[in-house]
Short mmCIF file of C-alpha atoms and ligand atoms in Angstrom, two decimals:
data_model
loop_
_atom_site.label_atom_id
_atom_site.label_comp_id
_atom_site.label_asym_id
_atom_site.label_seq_id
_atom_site.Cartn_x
_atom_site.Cartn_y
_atom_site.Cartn_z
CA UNK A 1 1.77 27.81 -0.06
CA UNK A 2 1.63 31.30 1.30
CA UNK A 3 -1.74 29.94 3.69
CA UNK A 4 0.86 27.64 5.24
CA UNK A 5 3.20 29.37 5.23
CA UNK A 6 1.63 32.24 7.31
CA UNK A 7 -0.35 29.52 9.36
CA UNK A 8 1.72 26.84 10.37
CA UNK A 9 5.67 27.20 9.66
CA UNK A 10 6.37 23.91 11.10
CA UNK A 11 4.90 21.77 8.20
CA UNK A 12 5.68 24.48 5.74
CA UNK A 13 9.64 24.06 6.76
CA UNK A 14 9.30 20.70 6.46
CA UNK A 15 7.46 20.60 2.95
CA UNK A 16 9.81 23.13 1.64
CA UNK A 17 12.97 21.08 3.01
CA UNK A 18 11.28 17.73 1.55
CA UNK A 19 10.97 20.05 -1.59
CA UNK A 20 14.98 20.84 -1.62
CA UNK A 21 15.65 17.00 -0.85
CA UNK A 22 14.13 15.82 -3.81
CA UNK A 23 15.39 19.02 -5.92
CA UNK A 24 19.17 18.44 -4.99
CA UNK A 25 18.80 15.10 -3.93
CA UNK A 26 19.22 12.11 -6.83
CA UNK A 27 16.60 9.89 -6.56
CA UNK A 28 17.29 6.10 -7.89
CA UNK A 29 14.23 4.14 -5.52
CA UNK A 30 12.70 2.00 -8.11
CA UNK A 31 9.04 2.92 -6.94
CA UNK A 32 8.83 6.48 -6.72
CA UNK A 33 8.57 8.98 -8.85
CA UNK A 34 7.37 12.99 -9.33
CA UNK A 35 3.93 13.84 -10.02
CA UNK A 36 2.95 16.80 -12.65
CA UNK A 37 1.73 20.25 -11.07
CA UNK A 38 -1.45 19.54 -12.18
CA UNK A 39 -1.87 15.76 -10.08
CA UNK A 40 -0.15 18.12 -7.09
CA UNK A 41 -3.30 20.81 -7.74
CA UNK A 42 -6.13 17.72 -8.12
CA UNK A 43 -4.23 16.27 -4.62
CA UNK A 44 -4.63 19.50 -2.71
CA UNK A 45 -8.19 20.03 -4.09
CA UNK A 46 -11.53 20.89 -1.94
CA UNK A 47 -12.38 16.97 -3.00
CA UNK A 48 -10.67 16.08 0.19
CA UNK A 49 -13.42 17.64 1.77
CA UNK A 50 -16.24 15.16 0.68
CA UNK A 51 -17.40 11.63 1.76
CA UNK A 52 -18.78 9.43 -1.17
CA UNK A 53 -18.81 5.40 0.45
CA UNK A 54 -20.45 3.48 -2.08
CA UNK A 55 -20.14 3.99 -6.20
CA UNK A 56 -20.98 6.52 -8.74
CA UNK A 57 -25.10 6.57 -8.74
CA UNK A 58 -25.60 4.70 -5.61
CA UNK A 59 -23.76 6.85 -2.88
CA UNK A 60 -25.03 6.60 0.68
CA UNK A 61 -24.46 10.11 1.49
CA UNK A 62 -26.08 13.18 -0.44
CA UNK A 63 -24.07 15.97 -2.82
CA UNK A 64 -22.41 13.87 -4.89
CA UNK A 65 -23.00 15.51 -8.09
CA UNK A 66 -19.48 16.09 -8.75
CA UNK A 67 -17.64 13.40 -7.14
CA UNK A 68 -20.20 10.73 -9.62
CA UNK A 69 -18.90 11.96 -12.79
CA UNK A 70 -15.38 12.13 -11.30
CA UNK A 71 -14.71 9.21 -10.38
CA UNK A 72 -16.43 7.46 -13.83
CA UNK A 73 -14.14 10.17 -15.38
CA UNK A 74 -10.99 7.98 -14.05
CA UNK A 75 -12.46 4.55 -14.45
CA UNK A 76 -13.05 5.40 -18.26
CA UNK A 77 -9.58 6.91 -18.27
CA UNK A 78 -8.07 3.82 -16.99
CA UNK A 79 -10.22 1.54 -19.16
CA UNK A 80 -8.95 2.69 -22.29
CA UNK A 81 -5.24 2.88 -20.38
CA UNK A 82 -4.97 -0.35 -19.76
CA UNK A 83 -8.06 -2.51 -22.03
CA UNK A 84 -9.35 -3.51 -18.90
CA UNK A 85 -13.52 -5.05 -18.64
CA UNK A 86 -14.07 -3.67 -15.32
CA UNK A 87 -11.67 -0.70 -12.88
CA UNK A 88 -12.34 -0.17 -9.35
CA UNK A 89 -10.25 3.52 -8.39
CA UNK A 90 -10.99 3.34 -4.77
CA UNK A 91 -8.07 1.06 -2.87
CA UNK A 92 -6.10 3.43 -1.13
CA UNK A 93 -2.84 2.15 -2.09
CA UNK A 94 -1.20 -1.17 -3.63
CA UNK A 95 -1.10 -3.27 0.10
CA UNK A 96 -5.37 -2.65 0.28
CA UNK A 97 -5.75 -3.57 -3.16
CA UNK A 98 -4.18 -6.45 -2.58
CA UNK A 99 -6.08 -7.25 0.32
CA UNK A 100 -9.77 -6.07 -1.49
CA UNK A 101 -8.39 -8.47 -4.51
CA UNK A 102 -8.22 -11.54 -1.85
CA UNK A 103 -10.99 -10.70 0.02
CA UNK A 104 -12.58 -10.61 -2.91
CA UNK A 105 -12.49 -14.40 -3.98
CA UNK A 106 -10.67 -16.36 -1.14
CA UNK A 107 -11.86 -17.59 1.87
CA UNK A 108 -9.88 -17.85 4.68
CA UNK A 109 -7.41 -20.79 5.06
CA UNK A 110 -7.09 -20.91 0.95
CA UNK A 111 -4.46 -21.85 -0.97
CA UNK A 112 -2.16 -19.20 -3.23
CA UNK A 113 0.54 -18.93 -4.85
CA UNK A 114 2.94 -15.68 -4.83
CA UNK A 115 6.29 -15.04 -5.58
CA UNK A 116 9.11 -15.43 -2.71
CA UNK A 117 9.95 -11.99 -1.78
CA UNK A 118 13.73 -12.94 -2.15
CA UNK A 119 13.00 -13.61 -5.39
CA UNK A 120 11.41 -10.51 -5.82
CA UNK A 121 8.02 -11.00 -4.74
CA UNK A 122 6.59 -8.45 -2.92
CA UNK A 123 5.62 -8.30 0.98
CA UNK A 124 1.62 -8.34 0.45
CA UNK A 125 2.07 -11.54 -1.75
CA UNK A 126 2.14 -13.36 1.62
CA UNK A 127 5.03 -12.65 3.48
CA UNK A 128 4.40 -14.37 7.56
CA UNK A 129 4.94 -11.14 8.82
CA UNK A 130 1.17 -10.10 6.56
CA UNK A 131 -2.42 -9.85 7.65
CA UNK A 132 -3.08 -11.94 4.55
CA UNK A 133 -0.27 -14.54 5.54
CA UNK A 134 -2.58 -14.86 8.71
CA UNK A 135 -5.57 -15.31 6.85
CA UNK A 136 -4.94 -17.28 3.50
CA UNK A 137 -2.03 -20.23 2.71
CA UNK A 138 0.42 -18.83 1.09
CA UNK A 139 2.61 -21.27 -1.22
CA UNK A 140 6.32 -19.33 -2.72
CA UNK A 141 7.31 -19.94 -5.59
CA UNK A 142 11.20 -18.78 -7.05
CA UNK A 143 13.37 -18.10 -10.19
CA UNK A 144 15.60 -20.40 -11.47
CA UNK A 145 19.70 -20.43 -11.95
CA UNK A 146 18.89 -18.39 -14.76
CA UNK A 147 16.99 -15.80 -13.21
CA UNK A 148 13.76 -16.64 -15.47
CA UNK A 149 10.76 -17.63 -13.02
CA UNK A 150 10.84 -21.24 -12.85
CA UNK A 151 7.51 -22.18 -14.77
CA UNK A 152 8.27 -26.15 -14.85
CA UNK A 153 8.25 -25.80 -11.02
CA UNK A 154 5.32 -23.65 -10.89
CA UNK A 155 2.79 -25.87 -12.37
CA UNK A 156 4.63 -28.80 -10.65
CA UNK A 157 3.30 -26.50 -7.10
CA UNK A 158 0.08 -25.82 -8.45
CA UNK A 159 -0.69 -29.36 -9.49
CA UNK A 160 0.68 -30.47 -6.41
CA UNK A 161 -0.89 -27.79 -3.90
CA UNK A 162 -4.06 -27.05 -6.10
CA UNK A 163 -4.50 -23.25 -5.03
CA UNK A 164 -7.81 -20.78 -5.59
CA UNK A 165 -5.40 -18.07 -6.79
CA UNK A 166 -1.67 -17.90 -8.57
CA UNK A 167 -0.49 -14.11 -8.18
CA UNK A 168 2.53 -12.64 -10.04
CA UNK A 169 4.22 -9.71 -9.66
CA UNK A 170 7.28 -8.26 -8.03
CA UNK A 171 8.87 -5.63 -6.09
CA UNK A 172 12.17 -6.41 -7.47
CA UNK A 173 11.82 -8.89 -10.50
CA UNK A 174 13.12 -7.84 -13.67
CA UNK A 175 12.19 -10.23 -16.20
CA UNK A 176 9.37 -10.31 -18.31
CA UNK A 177 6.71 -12.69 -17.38
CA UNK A 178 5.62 -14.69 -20.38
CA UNK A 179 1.57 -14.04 -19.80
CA UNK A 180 -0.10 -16.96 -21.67
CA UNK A 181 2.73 -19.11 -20.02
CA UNK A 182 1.74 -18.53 -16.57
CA UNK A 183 -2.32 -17.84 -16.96
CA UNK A 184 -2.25 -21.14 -18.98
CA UNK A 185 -0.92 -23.16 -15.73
CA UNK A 186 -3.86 -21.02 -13.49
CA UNK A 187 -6.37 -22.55 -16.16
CA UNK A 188 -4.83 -26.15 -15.87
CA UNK A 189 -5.29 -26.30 -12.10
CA UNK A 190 -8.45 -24.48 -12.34
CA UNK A 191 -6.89 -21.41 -10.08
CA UNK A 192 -8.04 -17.29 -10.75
CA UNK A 193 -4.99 -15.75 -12.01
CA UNK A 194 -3.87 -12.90 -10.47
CA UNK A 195 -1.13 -9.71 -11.81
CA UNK A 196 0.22 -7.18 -9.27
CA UNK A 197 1.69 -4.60 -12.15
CA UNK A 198 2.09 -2.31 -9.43
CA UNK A 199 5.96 -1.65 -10.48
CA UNK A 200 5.73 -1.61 -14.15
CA UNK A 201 1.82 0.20 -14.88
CA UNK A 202 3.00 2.86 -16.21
CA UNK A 203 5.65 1.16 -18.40
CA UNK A 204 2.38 -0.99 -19.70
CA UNK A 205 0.23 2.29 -20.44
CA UNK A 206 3.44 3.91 -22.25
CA UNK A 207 3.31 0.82 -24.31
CA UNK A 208 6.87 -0.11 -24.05
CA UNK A 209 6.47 -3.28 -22.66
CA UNK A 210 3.08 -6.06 -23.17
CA UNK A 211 -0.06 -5.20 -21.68
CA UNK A 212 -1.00 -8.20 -19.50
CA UNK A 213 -4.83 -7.07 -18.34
CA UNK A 214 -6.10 -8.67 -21.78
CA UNK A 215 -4.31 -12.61 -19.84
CA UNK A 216 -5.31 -11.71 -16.14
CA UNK A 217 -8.67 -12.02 -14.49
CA UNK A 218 -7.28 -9.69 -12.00
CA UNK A 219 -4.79 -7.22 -12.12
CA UNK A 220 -3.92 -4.48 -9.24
CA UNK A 221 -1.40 -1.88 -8.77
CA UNK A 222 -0.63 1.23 -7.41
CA UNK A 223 -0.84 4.26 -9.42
CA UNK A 224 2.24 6.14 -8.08
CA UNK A 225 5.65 4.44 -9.50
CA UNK A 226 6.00 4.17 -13.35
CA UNK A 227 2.85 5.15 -14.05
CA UNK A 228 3.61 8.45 -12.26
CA UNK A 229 0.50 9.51 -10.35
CA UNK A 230 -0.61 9.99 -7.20
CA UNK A 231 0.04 7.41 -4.22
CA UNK A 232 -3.09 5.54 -4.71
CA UNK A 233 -4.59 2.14 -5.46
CA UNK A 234 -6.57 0.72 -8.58
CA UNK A 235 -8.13 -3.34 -9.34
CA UNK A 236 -8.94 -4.29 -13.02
CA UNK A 237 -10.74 -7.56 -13.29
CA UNK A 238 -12.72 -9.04 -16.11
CA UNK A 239 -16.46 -8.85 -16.09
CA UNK A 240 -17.57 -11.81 -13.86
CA UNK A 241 -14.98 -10.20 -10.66
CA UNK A 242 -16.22 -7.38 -11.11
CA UNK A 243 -19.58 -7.38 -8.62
CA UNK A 244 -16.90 -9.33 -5.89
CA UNK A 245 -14.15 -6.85 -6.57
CA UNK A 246 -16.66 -3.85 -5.65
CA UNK A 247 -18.17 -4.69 -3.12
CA UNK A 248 -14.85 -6.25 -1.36
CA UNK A 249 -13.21 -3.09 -1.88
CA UNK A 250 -16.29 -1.11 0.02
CA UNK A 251 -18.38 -1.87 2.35
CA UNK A 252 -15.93 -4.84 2.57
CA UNK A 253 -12.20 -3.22 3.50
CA UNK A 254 -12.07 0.60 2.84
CA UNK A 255 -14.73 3.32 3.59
CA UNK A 256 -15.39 6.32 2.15
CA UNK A 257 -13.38 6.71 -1.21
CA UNK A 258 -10.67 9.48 -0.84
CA UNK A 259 -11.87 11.53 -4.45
CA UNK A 260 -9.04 14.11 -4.17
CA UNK A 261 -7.04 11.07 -4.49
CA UNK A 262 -9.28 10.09 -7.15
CA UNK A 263 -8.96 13.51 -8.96
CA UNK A 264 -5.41 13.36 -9.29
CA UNK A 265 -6.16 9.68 -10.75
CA UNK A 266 -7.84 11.39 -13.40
CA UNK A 267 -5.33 13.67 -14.17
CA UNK A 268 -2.13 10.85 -14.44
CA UNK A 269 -4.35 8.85 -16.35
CA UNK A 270 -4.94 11.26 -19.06
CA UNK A 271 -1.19 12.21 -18.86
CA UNK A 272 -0.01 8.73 -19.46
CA UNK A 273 -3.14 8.58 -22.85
CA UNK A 274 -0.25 11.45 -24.26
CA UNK A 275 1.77 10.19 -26.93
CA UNK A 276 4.46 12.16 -25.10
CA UNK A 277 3.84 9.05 -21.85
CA UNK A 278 4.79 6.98 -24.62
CA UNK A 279 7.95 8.38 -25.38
CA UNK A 280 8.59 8.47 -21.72
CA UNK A 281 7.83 4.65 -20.44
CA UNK A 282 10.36 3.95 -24.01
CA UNK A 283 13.31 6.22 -22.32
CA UNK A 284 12.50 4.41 -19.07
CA UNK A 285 13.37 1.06 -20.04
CA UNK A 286 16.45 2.26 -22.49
CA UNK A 287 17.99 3.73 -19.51
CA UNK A 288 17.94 0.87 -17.26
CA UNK A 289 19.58 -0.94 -20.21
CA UNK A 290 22.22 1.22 -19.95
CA UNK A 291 22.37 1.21 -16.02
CA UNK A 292 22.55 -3.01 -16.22
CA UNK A 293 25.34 -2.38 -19.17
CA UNK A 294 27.78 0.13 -17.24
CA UNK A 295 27.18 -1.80 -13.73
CA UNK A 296 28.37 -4.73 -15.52
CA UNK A 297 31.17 -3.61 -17.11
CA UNK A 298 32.58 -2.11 -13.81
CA UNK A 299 31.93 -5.53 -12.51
CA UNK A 300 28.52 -5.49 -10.70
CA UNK A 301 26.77 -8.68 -10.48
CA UNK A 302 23.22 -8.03 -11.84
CA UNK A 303 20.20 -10.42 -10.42
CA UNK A 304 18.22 -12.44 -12.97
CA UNK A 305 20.19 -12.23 -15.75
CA UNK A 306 19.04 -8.36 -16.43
CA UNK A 307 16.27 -5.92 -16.68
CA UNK A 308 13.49 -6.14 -19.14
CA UNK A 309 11.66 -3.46 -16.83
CA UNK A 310 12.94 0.09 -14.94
CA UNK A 311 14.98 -1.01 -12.14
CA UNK A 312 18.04 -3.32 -11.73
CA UNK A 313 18.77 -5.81 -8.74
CA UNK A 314 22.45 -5.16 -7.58
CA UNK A 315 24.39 -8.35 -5.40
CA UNK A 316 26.39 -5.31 -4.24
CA UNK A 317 27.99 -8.11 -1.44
CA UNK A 318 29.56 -10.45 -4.12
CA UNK A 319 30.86 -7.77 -6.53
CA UNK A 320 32.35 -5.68 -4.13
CA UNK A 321 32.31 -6.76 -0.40
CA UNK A 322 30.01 -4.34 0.55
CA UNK A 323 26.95 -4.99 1.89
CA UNK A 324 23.64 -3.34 0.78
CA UNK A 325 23.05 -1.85 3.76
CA UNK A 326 26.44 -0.39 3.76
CA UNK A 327 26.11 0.93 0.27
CA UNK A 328 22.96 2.70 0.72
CA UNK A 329 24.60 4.27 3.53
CA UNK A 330 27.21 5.52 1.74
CA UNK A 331 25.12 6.31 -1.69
CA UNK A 332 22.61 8.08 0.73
CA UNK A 333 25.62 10.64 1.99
CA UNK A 334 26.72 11.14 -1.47
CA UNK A 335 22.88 12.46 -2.09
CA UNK A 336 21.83 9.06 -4.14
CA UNK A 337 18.94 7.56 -2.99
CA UNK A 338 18.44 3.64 -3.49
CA UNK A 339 17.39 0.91 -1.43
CA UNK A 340 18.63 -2.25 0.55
CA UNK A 341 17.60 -5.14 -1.27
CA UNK A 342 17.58 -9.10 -0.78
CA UNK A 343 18.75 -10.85 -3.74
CA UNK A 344 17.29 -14.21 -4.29
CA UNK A 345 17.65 -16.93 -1.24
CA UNK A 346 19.96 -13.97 0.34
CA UNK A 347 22.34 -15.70 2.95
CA UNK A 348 22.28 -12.30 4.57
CA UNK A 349 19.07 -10.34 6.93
CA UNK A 350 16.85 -8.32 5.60
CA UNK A 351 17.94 -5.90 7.44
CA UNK A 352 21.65 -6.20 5.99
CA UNK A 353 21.36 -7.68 3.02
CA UNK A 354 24.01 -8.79 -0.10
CA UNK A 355 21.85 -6.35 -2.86
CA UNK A 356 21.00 -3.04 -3.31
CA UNK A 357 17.64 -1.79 -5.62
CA UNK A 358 18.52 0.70 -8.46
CA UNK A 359 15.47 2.15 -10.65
CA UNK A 360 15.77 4.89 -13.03
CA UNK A 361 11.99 6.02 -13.39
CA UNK A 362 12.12 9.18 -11.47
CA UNK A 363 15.25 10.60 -12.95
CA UNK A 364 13.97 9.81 -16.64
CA UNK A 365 11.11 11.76 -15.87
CA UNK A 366 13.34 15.02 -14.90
CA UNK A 367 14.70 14.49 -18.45
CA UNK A 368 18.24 11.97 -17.71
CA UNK A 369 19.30 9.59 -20.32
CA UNK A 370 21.26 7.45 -22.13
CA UNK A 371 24.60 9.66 -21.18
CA UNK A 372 23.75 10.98 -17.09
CA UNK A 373 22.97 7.24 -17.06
CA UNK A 374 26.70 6.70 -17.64
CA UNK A 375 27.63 9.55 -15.23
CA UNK A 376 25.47 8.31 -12.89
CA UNK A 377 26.91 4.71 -12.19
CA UNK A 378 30.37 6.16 -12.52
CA UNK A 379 29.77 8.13 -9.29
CA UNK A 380 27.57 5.18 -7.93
CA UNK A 381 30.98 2.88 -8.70
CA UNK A 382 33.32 5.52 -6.95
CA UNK A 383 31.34 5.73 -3.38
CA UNK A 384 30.63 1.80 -3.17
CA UNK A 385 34.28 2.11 -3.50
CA UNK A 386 34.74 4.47 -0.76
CA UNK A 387 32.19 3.62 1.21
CA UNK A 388 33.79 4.44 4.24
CA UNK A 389 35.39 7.51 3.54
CA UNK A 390 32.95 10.34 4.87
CA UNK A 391 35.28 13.17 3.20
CA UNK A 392 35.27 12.06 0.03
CA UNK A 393 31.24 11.20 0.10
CA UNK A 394 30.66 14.97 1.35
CA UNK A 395 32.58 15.86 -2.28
CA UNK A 396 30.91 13.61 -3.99
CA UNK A 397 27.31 15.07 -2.46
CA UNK A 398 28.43 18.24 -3.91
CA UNK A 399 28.71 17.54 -7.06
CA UNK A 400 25.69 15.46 -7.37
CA UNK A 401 23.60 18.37 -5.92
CA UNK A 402 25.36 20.70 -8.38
CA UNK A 403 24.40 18.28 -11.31
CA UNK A 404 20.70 17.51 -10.35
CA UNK A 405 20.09 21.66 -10.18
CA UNK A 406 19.95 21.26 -14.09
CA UNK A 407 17.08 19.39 -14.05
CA UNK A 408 14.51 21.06 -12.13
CA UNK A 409 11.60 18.68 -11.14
CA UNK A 410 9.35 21.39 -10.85
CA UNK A 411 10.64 24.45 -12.27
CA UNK A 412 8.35 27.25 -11.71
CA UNK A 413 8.12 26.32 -8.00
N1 LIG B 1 7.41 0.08 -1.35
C1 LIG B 1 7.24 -0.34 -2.72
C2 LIG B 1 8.52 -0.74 -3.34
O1 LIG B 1 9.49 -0.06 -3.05
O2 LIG B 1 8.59 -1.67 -4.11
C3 LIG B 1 6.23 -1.39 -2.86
O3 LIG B 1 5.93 -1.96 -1.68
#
């Protein structure tokens, strides 16, 4: 960055200090993760510079003689990722796709049905405080006492409510969805069926758990948790969504395509085609086995039963009489990152809720397992307990800075 650097040592400080957070810092959000050197390079490439609205071979501005084979570079990529018929690379981010996915085959004032974000839903799956809430009626479903997603009760609300869409996927869900299960009660009612895989892509691509794009006729995500890309969007849809999907994503919501985003697309997806992705997305899942395990067993109450997936769902309020925004307080001094969480029908506010969110993507890809994994909730165990102790966090930051120096996330840098 020596351009920067020289140029403008404001945002260079600031990059640099980001840089140290992450390096020292250990990072347990269940939806971020670190990018190779080569996504950062695609990212920071001269594609930034060019405007391509429209799609490979029918662009509306001139020059595109790069950006074309680009961007049907990534949608083959992602095709043979992920099985899909038909990939649209340009939503900026999981929220637009979303909205490009409704816009796509609702009308305003229809009927869906989405997840309840206590339940671990996810905001854009019509939350009141959403554009889309405004625009379409949204219908929540929940999981049962067991933690599975009540499917009984779900075809009992599409029967009853007779919605144009029924949308899975979660933000905080752990269970695996049984695919036919759900897409078979879409079919009965007649309703598109709808995946938001946004948390778990890359665990799909690495093969470690089902793909569900074969089930769904449309599937969206981002591109930047498990599957460990860029922040970006992406829309898979069979065949006959495919014209609607396109041209709701542009002219319809977005403009011009960003393609340095789209480079960097490229470049995860042919990382996660590497038998070594595989291998990854496998680790990913064994570890948050062993995070649900050792949470128990120090007597952590763990939402839903378990975790089929990369994260766990902590009722941090129940086991220990903290709340979750008090223990990401306290795991945030101690240099662990997590966040606040509602568990399901949470008695408590969203902005002080009873759960905290624990994922272990991002520190499987600096190389933790099975064994830091035990380490890890040992220290997590110890500040929850002294949560209020500011001395004792500042030794505990210490050591977890000292531990994350042996795995570099970017070691050259
Ligand atoms: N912000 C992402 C998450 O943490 O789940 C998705 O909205």
């Amino acid at each position: 960055m020596k351009n920067l650097k020289k140029q403008d040592s404001k945002v260079y400080e600031l990059i640099t200090g980001e840089m140290k957070r992450q390096q020292e810092g250990m990072e347990l959000i269940a939806s971020e993760n670190y990018v190779s050197k080569a996504v950062l390079e695609a990212l920071g490439s001269v594609f930034t510079n060019k405007y391509s609205e429209g799609y490979p071979g029918k662009r509306y501005y001139g020059g595109q003689m790069f950006t074309d084979p680009l961007e049907n570079l990534a949608i083959e990529r992602a095709k043979k990722l992920f099985g899909a018929d038909h990939v649209n690379v340009q939503p900026h981010s999981g929220a637009p796709a979303n909205m490009i996915a409704y816009n796509a085959v609702l009308k305003p004032g229809d009927t869906v049905l989405g997840m309840d974000l206590s339940h671990g839903g996810h905001l854009t799956h019509g939350h009141p405080l959403t554009l889309s809430a405004q625009i379409y009626n949204f219908i929540g479903y929940k999981s049962n006492a067991k933690g599975e997603i009540d499917y009984a009760e779900l075809e009992k609300l599409a029967k009853k409510h007779k919605p144009k869409l029924i949308l899975a996927g979660f933000s905080a869900y752990t269970r695996q969805l049984d695919y036919k299960k759900f897409t078979d009660i879409a079919k009965k009612v007649g309703a598109i069926s709808m995946f938001d895989i946004a948390h778990i892509a890359g665990l799909i691509a690495g093969k470690a758990i089902e793909n569900p794009v074969p089930f769904f006729d449309i599937v969206t995500t981002t591109t930047h948790k498990t599957l460990r890309g860029p922040r970006g969007g992406m829309i898979m849809c069979k065949a006959e969504f495919a014209k609607a999907i396109d041209k709701s994503a542009f002219p319809g919501f977005q403009g011009g395509p960003h393609m340095n985003n789209i480079a960097a697309k490229a470049v995860a997806f042919a990382e996660a085609l590497k038998p070594s992705f595989k291998i990854y997305a496998k680790q990913v899942v064994k570890n948050a086995k062993v995070l649900e395990k050792e949470l128990t067993k120090r007597g952590y109450k763990i939402m839903f039963g378990g975790t089929d997936y990369h994260m766990v769902l902590v009722d941090v309020m129940s086991s220990k009489g903290v709340t979750g925004k008090q223990a990401e307080h306290a795991l945030d001094e101690a240099g662990i990152t997590v966040n606040k969480n509602m568990i399901p029908d949470d008695p408590r506010s969203p902005m002080d809720p009873s759960g905290i969110r624990i994922g272990v993507q991002a520190i499987t890809s600096r190389g933790m397992k099975e064994k830091e994994i035990k380490m890890i909730v040992g220290w997590i165990d110890e500040i929850i307990l002294v949560h209020d102790d500011e001395k004792k966090l500042a030794e505990i930051r210490k050591v977890v800075a000292k531990f994350c120096k042996k795995y570099p996330i970017y070691p050259a840098v």
